[in-house]
Amino acid sequence: TINNGLFGKLPEAVGKGLGVDLGFNLLLGEFDIGIAVTDLGSINYNKNIYQIKDINLVDLGGDGIDNYNIFEGAANSFSADKGVVEWADVAEKKVSLPTVGRFGVSYTHKLTEERKIEFGGDFVLPMNKTAGNFKKPMLGIGGDISILKWLNISTGAVIGGNYGFN
């Protein structure tokens, strides 16, 4: 069964959840228009959950390294009872998925059966501040020209999100 690992080879799940994507696409001649909301849902973790308390790094201090066993030193530094990091076991935690809204438009014009010109844009709007989501909206544009059956020239740019301008 899946709960006990698939045939005993996969680890047991540490949580359960549901994620859904909703979208709509419309073709109008050479234009393709799409709108969607992706990653709607959440995961409820119920195993191996730890919460770490924020600490002031200015107050950090220690005895230094007194041997060559760096693994032992690291384990001592991060232990719950005597290390610099304070952490506690948590029974369960519900986390939202990184939900985004998307809107895109593209235009495709066939020059011949083998040659075409395509360009379009995509706007992505983060809908929550869950870890893994974009920090701010993102806009991308791009284009593609098929010169020969085996030769395409493509370019594009993106601004916003977590990327700046690329």
XYZ file of N, CA, C and O in Angstrom:
664
model
N 0.833 -1.184 0.000
C 0.000 0.000 0.000
C 0.874 1.242 0.000
O 2.028 1.209 0.390
N 0.302 2.344 -0.381
C 1.059 3.591 -0.445
C 1.389 4.092 0.959
O 2.459 4.629 1.195
N 0.497 3.921 1.936
C 0.758 4.417 3.285
C 1.985 3.787 3.914
O 2.668 4.401 4.718
N 2.276 2.546 3.608
C 3.443 1.873 4.167
C 4.616 1.901 3.192
O 5.556 1.153 3.340
N 4.567 2.753 2.239
C 5.606 2.792 1.210
C 5.227 1.803 0.128
O 4.677 0.746 0.396
N 5.457 2.148 -1.107
C 5.109 1.298 -2.230
C 5.960 0.037 -2.184
O 7.152 0.084 -2.448
N 5.352 -1.074 -1.802
C 6.031 -2.363 -1.680
C 7.236 -2.280 -0.738
O 8.221 -2.970 -0.913
N 7.160 -1.397 0.256
C 8.234 -1.271 1.227
C 9.462 -0.548 0.715
O 10.474 -0.486 1.395
N 9.410 0.050 -0.486
C 10.588 0.694 -1.068
C 10.555 2.218 -0.949
O 11.585 2.849 -0.958
N 9.385 2.814 -0.873
C 9.288 4.265 -0.753
C 8.987 4.634 0.700
O 8.292 3.909 1.399
N 9.498 5.768 1.164
C 9.214 6.173 2.546
C 7.740 6.516 2.726
O 7.042 6.868 1.773
N 7.304 6.415 3.952
C 5.922 6.733 4.281
C 5.701 8.240 4.162
O 6.579 9.038 4.494
N 4.546 8.646 3.687
C 4.228 10.058 3.507
C 4.181 10.765 4.860
O 3.735 10.194 5.849
N 4.649 12.022 4.898
C 4.624 12.805 6.132
C 3.430 13.761 6.170
O 3.293 14.535 7.106
N 2.571 13.683 5.172
C 1.387 14.524 5.145
C 0.509 14.181 3.961
O 0.869 13.385 3.100
N -0.662 14.788 3.957
C -1.621 14.578 2.868
C -2.184 15.928 2.465
O -2.280 16.839 3.277
N -2.592 16.018 1.213
C -3.161 17.270 0.745
C -3.817 17.118 -0.597
O -3.887 16.023 -1.161
N -4.294 18.233 -1.103
C -4.973 18.260 -2.387
C -4.607 19.555 -3.089
O -4.640 20.628 -2.474
N -4.248 19.448 -4.350
C -3.954 20.614 -5.171
C -4.734 20.540 -6.470
O -4.886 19.468 -7.048
N -5.236 21.685 -6.912
C -6.072 21.743 -8.110
C -5.620 22.907 -8.981
O -5.254 23.963 -8.470
N -5.646 22.711 -10.287
C -5.406 23.773 -11.260
C -6.694 23.982 -12.048
O -7.318 23.013 -12.493
N -7.083 25.235 -12.224
C -8.274 25.571 -13.006
C -7.850 26.494 -14.137
O -7.098 27.448 -13.908
N -8.337 26.226 -15.342
C -7.937 27.071 -16.454
C -8.944 27.067 -17.580
O -9.816 26.194 -17.673
N -8.798 28.055 -18.438
C -9.669 28.221 -19.588
C -8.812 28.713 -20.742
O -7.966 29.593 -20.563
N -9.032 28.151 -21.930
C -8.269 28.517 -23.112
C -9.229 28.813 -24.255
O -10.192 28.083 -24.464
N -8.957 29.875 -24.991
C -9.821 30.283 -26.088
C -8.975 30.536 -27.327
O -8.001 31.292 -27.275
N -9.335 29.885 -28.440
C -8.669 30.102 -29.720
C -9.540 31.012 -30.578
O -10.694 30.690 -30.852
N -8.968 32.149 -30.988
C -9.677 33.091 -31.850
C -8.816 33.338 -33.081
O -7.930 34.205 -33.063
N -9.035 32.545 -34.107
C -8.220 32.669 -35.316
C -6.767 32.338 -35.021
O -6.441 31.227 -34.612
N -5.889 33.321 -35.184
C -4.468 33.118 -34.942
C -4.057 33.466 -33.505
O -2.894 33.383 -33.148
N -5.020 33.854 -32.679
C -4.749 34.218 -31.284
C -5.158 33.082 -30.344
O -6.168 32.418 -30.564
N -4.365 32.897 -29.321
C -4.633 31.904 -28.286
C -4.612 32.648 -26.953
O -3.601 33.245 -26.578
N -5.728 32.646 -26.232
C -5.860 33.383 -24.971
C -6.128 32.382 -23.854
O -6.999 31.517 -23.975
N -5.366 32.495 -22.786
C -5.532 31.573 -21.668
C -5.543 32.291 -20.338
O -4.888 33.309 -20.142
N -6.321 31.752 -19.412
C -6.372 32.269 -18.050
C -6.452 31.060 -17.114
O -7.118 30.067 -17.436
N -5.735 31.127 -16.004
C -5.708 29.978 -15.095
C -5.365 30.412 -13.678
O -4.761 31.464 -13.457
N -5.752 29.582 -12.732
C -5.311 29.673 -11.348
C -4.723 28.298 -11.040
O -5.393 27.279 -11.207
N -3.445 28.280 -10.637
C -2.769 27.001 -10.409
C -2.363 26.853 -8.944
O -2.177 27.838 -8.235
N -2.220 25.617 -8.535
C -1.814 25.251 -7.171
C -2.775 25.765 -6.108
O -2.363 26.306 -5.084
N -4.057 25.569 -6.333
C -5.060 25.847 -5.303
C -5.088 24.653 -4.360
O -5.232 23.521 -4.806
N -4.950 24.876 -3.079
C -5.024 23.777 -2.124
C -3.982 23.893 -1.040
O -3.353 24.934 -0.852
N -3.804 22.783 -0.313
C -2.871 22.792 0.808
C -2.409 21.373 1.114
O -2.965 20.403 0.616
N -1.375 21.297 1.962
C -0.870 20.022 2.468
C -0.907 20.094 3.983
O -0.493 21.099 4.574
N -1.422 19.059 4.617
C -1.452 18.978 6.067
C -0.379 17.979 6.503
O -0.544 16.774 6.348
N 0.735 18.491 7.027
C 1.834 17.643 7.487
C 1.525 17.160 8.899
O 1.079 17.934 9.745
N 1.796 15.862 9.161
C 1.525 15.330 10.500
C 2.666 14.486 11.057
O 2.502 13.833 12.079
N 3.834 14.489 10.417
C 5.004 13.752 10.895
C 6.263 14.542 10.591
O 6.317 15.276 9.608
N 7.274 14.367 11.430
C 8.587 14.992 11.224
C 8.500 16.503 11.023
O 9.088 17.055 10.105
N 7.762 17.183 11.897
C 7.598 18.631 11.797
C 8.319 19.275 12.971
O 8.105 18.911 14.128
N 9.166 20.226 12.669
C 9.905 20.933 13.707
C 9.802 22.420 13.456
O 9.844 22.884 12.319
N 9.668 23.175 14.527
C 9.583 24.620 14.446
C 10.844 25.201 15.077
O 11.203 24.849 16.204
N 11.515 26.088 14.349
C 12.744 26.696 14.825
C 12.465 28.133 15.230
O 11.824 28.884 14.494
N 12.944 28.517 16.411
C 12.751 29.863 16.918
C 13.827 30.788 16.340
O 14.996 30.428 16.274
N 13.411 31.988 15.931
C 14.374 32.983 15.474
C 15.286 33.375 16.629
O 14.833 33.521 17.765
N 16.577 33.542 16.328
C 17.526 33.971 17.351
C 18.290 35.180 16.849
O 18.365 35.423 15.643
N 18.834 35.939 17.760
C 19.630 37.105 17.425
C 21.078 36.659 17.236
O 21.739 36.258 18.191
N 21.591 36.721 16.031
C 22.934 36.229 15.749
C 24.025 37.061 16.412
O 25.135 36.596 16.604
N 23.721 38.290 16.803
C 24.712 39.123 17.477
C 25.093 38.502 18.820
O 26.215 38.608 19.277
N 24.141 37.805 19.450
C 24.379 37.198 20.754
C 25.039 35.829 20.665
O 25.244 35.177 21.680
N 25.360 35.376 19.458
C 25.972 34.061 19.313
C 27.372 34.042 19.904
O 28.144 34.970 19.741
N 27.693 32.984 20.573
C 29.029 32.829 21.108
C 29.305 31.354 21.308
O 28.374 30.549 21.355
N 30.545 30.981 21.409
C 30.851 29.575 21.601
C 32.287 29.389 22.043
O 33.075 30.340 22.101
N 32.605 28.156 22.362
C 33.943 27.817 22.832
C 34.925 27.611 21.685
O 36.123 27.480 21.917
N 34.458 27.540 20.475
C 35.335 27.288 19.340
C 35.476 25.796 19.097
O 34.826 24.971 19.729
N 36.337 25.443 18.184
C 36.542 24.047 17.826
C 37.730 23.509 18.614
O 38.805 24.101 18.620
N 37.517 22.389 19.331
C 38.606 21.825 20.120
C 39.050 20.451 19.620
O 39.835 19.779 20.272
N 38.505 20.027 18.446
C 38.984 18.785 17.844
C 38.723 18.825 16.344
O 38.125 19.767 15.840
N 39.150 17.798 15.638
C 39.001 17.753 14.183
C 37.711 17.086 13.714
O 37.493 16.947 12.533
N 36.851 16.669 14.623
C 35.598 16.014 14.272
C 34.540 17.091 14.039
O 33.797 17.462 14.950
N 34.460 17.600 12.814
C 33.518 18.685 12.519
C 32.065 18.225 12.607
O 31.181 19.009 12.887
N 31.814 16.934 12.379
C 30.448 16.426 12.441
C 29.927 16.442 13.876
O 28.786 16.790 14.135
N 30.772 16.088 14.824
C 30.384 16.125 16.233
C 30.129 17.564 16.668
O 29.161 17.859 17.363
N 30.972 18.475 16.226
C 30.798 19.885 16.578
C 29.509 20.454 16.013
O 28.797 21.195 16.688
N 29.187 20.101 14.774
C 27.947 20.585 14.159
C 26.741 20.009 14.873
O 25.767 20.708 15.131
N 26.789 18.743 15.239
C 25.664 18.115 15.946
C 25.435 18.798 17.287
O 24.298 19.046 17.685
N 26.499 19.132 17.986
C 26.359 19.813 19.271
C 25.816 21.226 19.109
O 25.032 21.696 19.917
N 26.221 21.916 18.060
C 25.763 23.283 17.838
C 24.275 23.352 17.534
O 23.628 24.346 17.834
N 23.733 22.301 16.918
C 22.335 22.341 16.516
C 21.444 21.430 17.342
O 20.308 21.191 16.990
N 21.922 20.916 18.462
C 21.067 20.083 19.312
C 20.055 20.971 20.017
O 20.306 22.144 20.279
N 18.891 20.403 20.340
C 17.797 21.188 20.904
C 18.084 21.654 22.322
O 17.581 22.685 22.747
N 18.899 20.937 23.075
C 19.075 21.285 24.484
C 20.268 22.184 24.769
O 20.260 22.945 25.720
N 21.324 22.182 23.965
C 22.495 22.989 24.298
C 23.081 23.764 23.123
O 24.127 24.373 23.259
N 22.405 23.761 21.983
C 22.967 24.422 20.810
C 22.472 25.838 20.642
O 21.758 26.386 21.476
N 22.857 26.466 19.542
C 22.477 27.841 19.255
C 21.087 27.924 18.628
O 20.509 28.997 18.571
N 20.552 26.821 18.144
C 19.243 26.805 17.513
C 18.228 26.212 18.481
O 18.446 25.138 19.025
N 17.139 26.950 18.693
C 16.069 26.445 19.548
C 14.963 25.904 18.654
O 14.433 26.623 17.815
N 14.611 24.635 18.818
C 13.573 24.036 18.009
C 12.695 23.141 18.862
O 13.089 22.707 19.939
N 11.471 22.891 18.362
C 10.513 22.061 19.091
C 9.738 21.208 18.098
O 9.525 21.597 16.948
N 9.312 20.057 18.551
C 8.482 19.151 17.755
C 7.066 19.722 17.688
O 6.540 20.231 18.674
N 6.448 19.654 16.516
C 5.088 20.159 16.312
C 4.219 18.994 15.841
O 4.653 18.181 15.022
N 2.996 18.891 16.355
C 2.115 17.760 16.035
C 1.664 17.778 14.577
O 1.701 16.758 13.895
N 1.188 18.923 14.082
C 0.785 19.018 12.685
C 0.824 20.454 12.218
O 0.766 21.384 13.014
N 0.942 20.621 10.904
C 1.008 21.958 10.316
C 0.371 21.913 8.935
O 0.707 21.068 8.114
N -0.539 22.851 8.683
C -1.189 22.958 7.384
C -0.523 24.080 6.594
O -0.369 25.191 7.091
N -0.098 23.780 5.362
C 0.615 24.736 4.522
C -0.122 24.878 3.190
O -0.407 23.885 2.522
N -0.406 26.115 2.818
C -1.040 26.376 1.520
C -0.042 26.176 0.398
O 1.149 26.423 0.559
N -0.526 25.728 -0.749
C 0.317 25.630 -1.938
C 0.568 27.032 -2.492
O -0.217 27.946 -2.253
N 1.650 27.239 -3.243
C 1.960 28.568 -3.786
C 1.051 28.919 -4.971
O 1.410 28.781 -6.135
N -0.134 29.416 -4.667
C -1.163 29.696 -5.670
C -0.813 30.924 -6.504
O -0.404 31.950 -5.973
N -0.974 30.787 -7.823
C -0.752 31.915 -8.733
C -1.897 32.010 -9.733
O -2.508 31.015 -10.110
N -2.175 33.238 -10.158
C -3.089 33.490 -11.257
C -2.258 33.761 -12.502
O -1.195 34.392 -12.413
N -2.706 33.272 -13.644
C -1.939 33.439 -14.886
C -2.872 33.931 -15.996
O -4.004 33.487 -16.105
N -2.318 34.811 -16.826
C -3.029 35.268 -18.011
C -2.025 35.337 -19.147
O -0.951 35.920 -18.991
N -2.360 34.739 -20.271
C -1.434 34.731 -21.398
C -2.142 34.902 -22.726
O -3.300 34.520 -22.885
N -1.412 35.483 -23.666
C -1.903 35.665 -25.036
C -0.763 35.337 -25.981
O 0.379 35.719 -25.745
N -1.075 34.595 -27.045
C -0.066 34.339 -28.072
C -0.694 34.502 -29.455
O -1.908 34.391 -29.621
N 0.178 34.772 -30.411
C -0.236 34.954 -31.798
C 0.642 34.062 -32.663
O 1.871 34.069 -32.520
N 0.030 33.276 -33.523
C 0.762 32.399 -34.434
C 0.298 32.679 -35.861
O -0.898 32.631 -36.155
N 1.264 32.969 -36.736
C 0.950 33.205 -38.139
C 1.780 32.244 -38.985
O 3.005 32.279 -38.956
N 1.102 31.375 -39.738
C 1.803 30.439 -40.622
C 2.151 31.151 -41.929
O 1.288 31.688 -42.603
N 3.427 31.118 -42.244
C 3.885 31.682 -43.514
C 3.752 30.642 -44.618
O 3.304 30.963 -45.725
N 4.187 29.433 -44.323
C 3.996 28.271 -45.189
C 3.704 27.096 -44.263
O 3.598 27.271 -43.046
N 3.598 25.905 -44.803
C 3.353 24.723 -43.972
C 4.496 24.479 -42.983
O 4.279 23.996 -41.885
N 5.720 24.849 -43.357
C 6.888 24.604 -42.509
C 7.383 25.851 -41.790
O 8.162 25.740 -40.853
N 6.955 27.032 -42.209
C 7.459 28.270 -41.625
C 6.331 29.020 -40.941
O 5.219 29.103 -41.463
N 6.662 29.579 -39.739
C 5.656 30.347 -39.006
C 6.330 31.368 -38.104
O 7.520 31.284 -37.807
N 5.542 32.333 -37.659
C 5.975 33.350 -36.700
C 5.051 33.245 -35.492
O 3.826 33.200 -35.656
N 5.644 33.187 -34.296
C 4.863 33.121 -33.064
C 5.416 34.135 -32.068
O 6.628 34.283 -31.958
N 4.547 34.814 -31.358
C 4.980 35.623 -30.224
C 3.842 35.716 -29.225
O 2.677 35.497 -29.551
N 4.218 35.987 -27.967
C 3.204 36.044 -26.931
C 3.740 36.579 -25.629
O 4.922 36.892 -25.486
N 2.836 36.674 -24.671
C 3.190 37.167 -23.352
C 2.417 36.423 -22.286
O 1.352 35.849 -22.540
N 2.972 36.436 -21.081
C 2.365 35.736 -19.952
C 2.513 36.613 -18.718
O 3.608 37.104 -18.427
N 1.427 36.833 -17.997
C 1.446 37.599 -16.755
C 1.103 36.639 -15.619
O 0.100 35.932 -15.685
N 1.958 36.614 -14.584
C 1.767 35.708 -13.448
C 1.632 36.540 -12.183
O 2.487 37.390 -11.885
N 0.564 36.317 -11.431
C 0.275 37.069 -10.219
C 0.254 36.130 -9.018
O -0.609 35.244 -8.946
N 1.199 36.287 -8.061
C 1.154 35.444 -6.866
C -0.093 35.786 -6.037
O -0.423 36.957 -5.864
N -0.783 34.759 -5.537
C -2.020 34.986 -4.806
C -1.891 34.715 -3.305
O -2.866 34.859 -2.579
N -0.697 34.307 -2.865
C -0.432 34.168 -1.430
C 1.072 34.298 -1.206
O 1.842 34.404 -2.145
N 1.468 34.317 0.049
C 2.885 34.501 0.389
C 3.512 33.197 0.871
O 4.477 33.221 1.621
N 3.004 32.063 0.423
C 3.542 30.763 0.794
C 4.967 30.599 0.273
O 5.294 31.084 -0.803
N 5.787 29.904 1.036
C 7.158 29.632 0.600
C 7.133 28.945 -0.764
O 6.325 28.053 -1.003
N 7.995 29.392 -1.659
C 8.045 28.832 -3.000
C 7.275 29.643 -4.019
O 7.400 29.410 -5.222
N 6.479 30.585 -3.564
C 5.733 31.412 -4.501
C 6.575 32.619 -4.910
O 7.589 32.933 -4.298
N 6.159 33.303 -5.971
C 6.822 34.518 -6.400
C 6.597 35.616 -5.363
O 5.542 35.684 -4.741
N 7.573 36.506 -5.215
C 7.447 37.611 -4.272
C 6.603 38.738 -4.841
O 5.948 39.468 -4.112
N 6.641 38.910 -6.173
C 5.868 39.960 -6.825
C 5.432 39.469 -8.204
O 5.923 38.447 -8.680
N 4.517 40.177 -8.863
C 4.047 39.748 -10.185
C 5.185 39.640 -11.197
O 6.217 40.286 -11.058
N 4.955 38.812 -12.207
C 5.969 38.571 -13.225
C 5.332 38.689 -14.610
O 4.206 38.246 -14.824
N 6.079 39.289 -15.537
C 5.642 39.428 -16.917
C 6.711 38.846 -17.821
O 7.897 39.172 -17.682
N 6.307 37.984 -18.725
C 7.231 37.393 -19.688
C 6.716 37.587 -21.094
O 5.514 37.532 -21.337
N 7.640 37.845 -22.027
C 7.277 37.957 -23.437
C 8.305 37.169 -24.240
O 9.435 36.966 -23.804
N 7.894 36.698 -25.398
C 8.814 35.936 -26.218
C 8.318 35.782 -27.633
O 7.158 36.071 -27.939
N 9.208 35.312 -28.484
C 8.852 35.104 -29.874
C 9.696 34.022 -30.507
O 10.753 33.658 -30.000
N 9.194 33.504 -31.613
C 9.841 32.406 -32.323
C 9.551 32.558 -33.811
O 8.398 32.760 -34.197
N 10.603 32.501 -34.622
C 10.448 32.551 -36.074
C 11.041 31.267 -36.651
O 12.204 30.959 -36.420
N 10.224 30.536 -37.383
C 10.697 29.328 -38.068
C 11.152 29.732 -39.464
O 10.331 30.027 -40.324
N 12.456 29.748 -39.659
C 13.002 30.152 -40.948
C 12.995 28.973 -41.918
O 12.571 29.094 -43.055
N 13.496 27.842 -41.450
C 13.474 26.603 -42.209
C 12.857 25.516 -41.321
O 12.664 25.730 -40.133
N 12.597 24.365 -41.891
C 12.018 23.274 -41.100
C 12.900 22.923 -39.907
O 12.422 22.587 -38.845
N 14.213 23.073 -40.055
C 15.164 22.690 -39.014
C 15.833 23.884 -38.323
O 16.725 23.715 -37.510
N 15.402 25.124 -38.610
C 16.044 26.307 -38.038
C 14.999 27.274 -37.488
O 14.180 27.805 -38.237
N 15.045 27.488 -36.161
C 14.175 28.453 -35.488
C 15.035 29.499 -34.791
O 16.096 29.179 -34.254
N 14.567 30.731 -34.754
C 15.198 31.787 -33.969
C 14.198 32.178 -32.892
O 13.050 32.525 -33.199
N 14.641 32.098 -31.626
C 13.767 32.383 -30.494
C 14.405 33.412 -29.580
O 15.621 33.451 -29.423
N 13.566 34.227 -28.955
C 14.040 35.180 -27.960
C 12.912 35.455 -26.964
O 11.744 35.174 -27.228
N 13.286 35.986 -25.829
C 12.286 36.297 -24.823
C 12.892 37.074 -23.678
O 14.111 37.202 -23.561
N 12.033 37.607 -22.835
C 12.463 38.360 -21.660
C 11.438 38.168 -20.559
O 10.256 37.922 -20.817
N 11.919 38.276 -19.326
C 11.038 38.191 -18.168
C 11.436 39.270 -17.187
O 12.609 39.603 -17.039
N 10.443 39.875 -16.546
C 10.700 40.883 -15.525
C 9.765 40.635 -14.352
O 8.604 40.258 -14.539
N 10.281 40.812 -13.149
C 9.476 40.646 -11.939
C 9.657 39.286 -11.314
O 10.667 38.611 -11.518
N 8.661 38.885 -10.525
C 8.745 37.618 -9.808
C 9.899 37.658 -8.831
O 10.057 38.609 -8.078
N 10.733 36.663 -8.861
C 11.932 36.621 -8.012
C 13.189 36.847 -8.833
O 14.281 36.608 -8.353
N 13.047 37.299 -10.076
C 14.153 37.279 -11.018
C 14.712 38.625 -11.411
O 15.776 38.690 -11.985
N 14.019 39.717 -11.211
C 14.469 40.991 -11.764
C 14.192 40.995 -13.259
O 13.122 40.603 -13.692
N 15.175 41.392 -14.061
C 15.011 41.434 -15.521
C 15.988 40.473 -16.152
O 17.186 40.542 -15.907
N 15.483 39.553 -16.955
C 16.315 38.579 -17.661
C 15.836 38.458 -19.097
O 14.684 38.502 -19.376
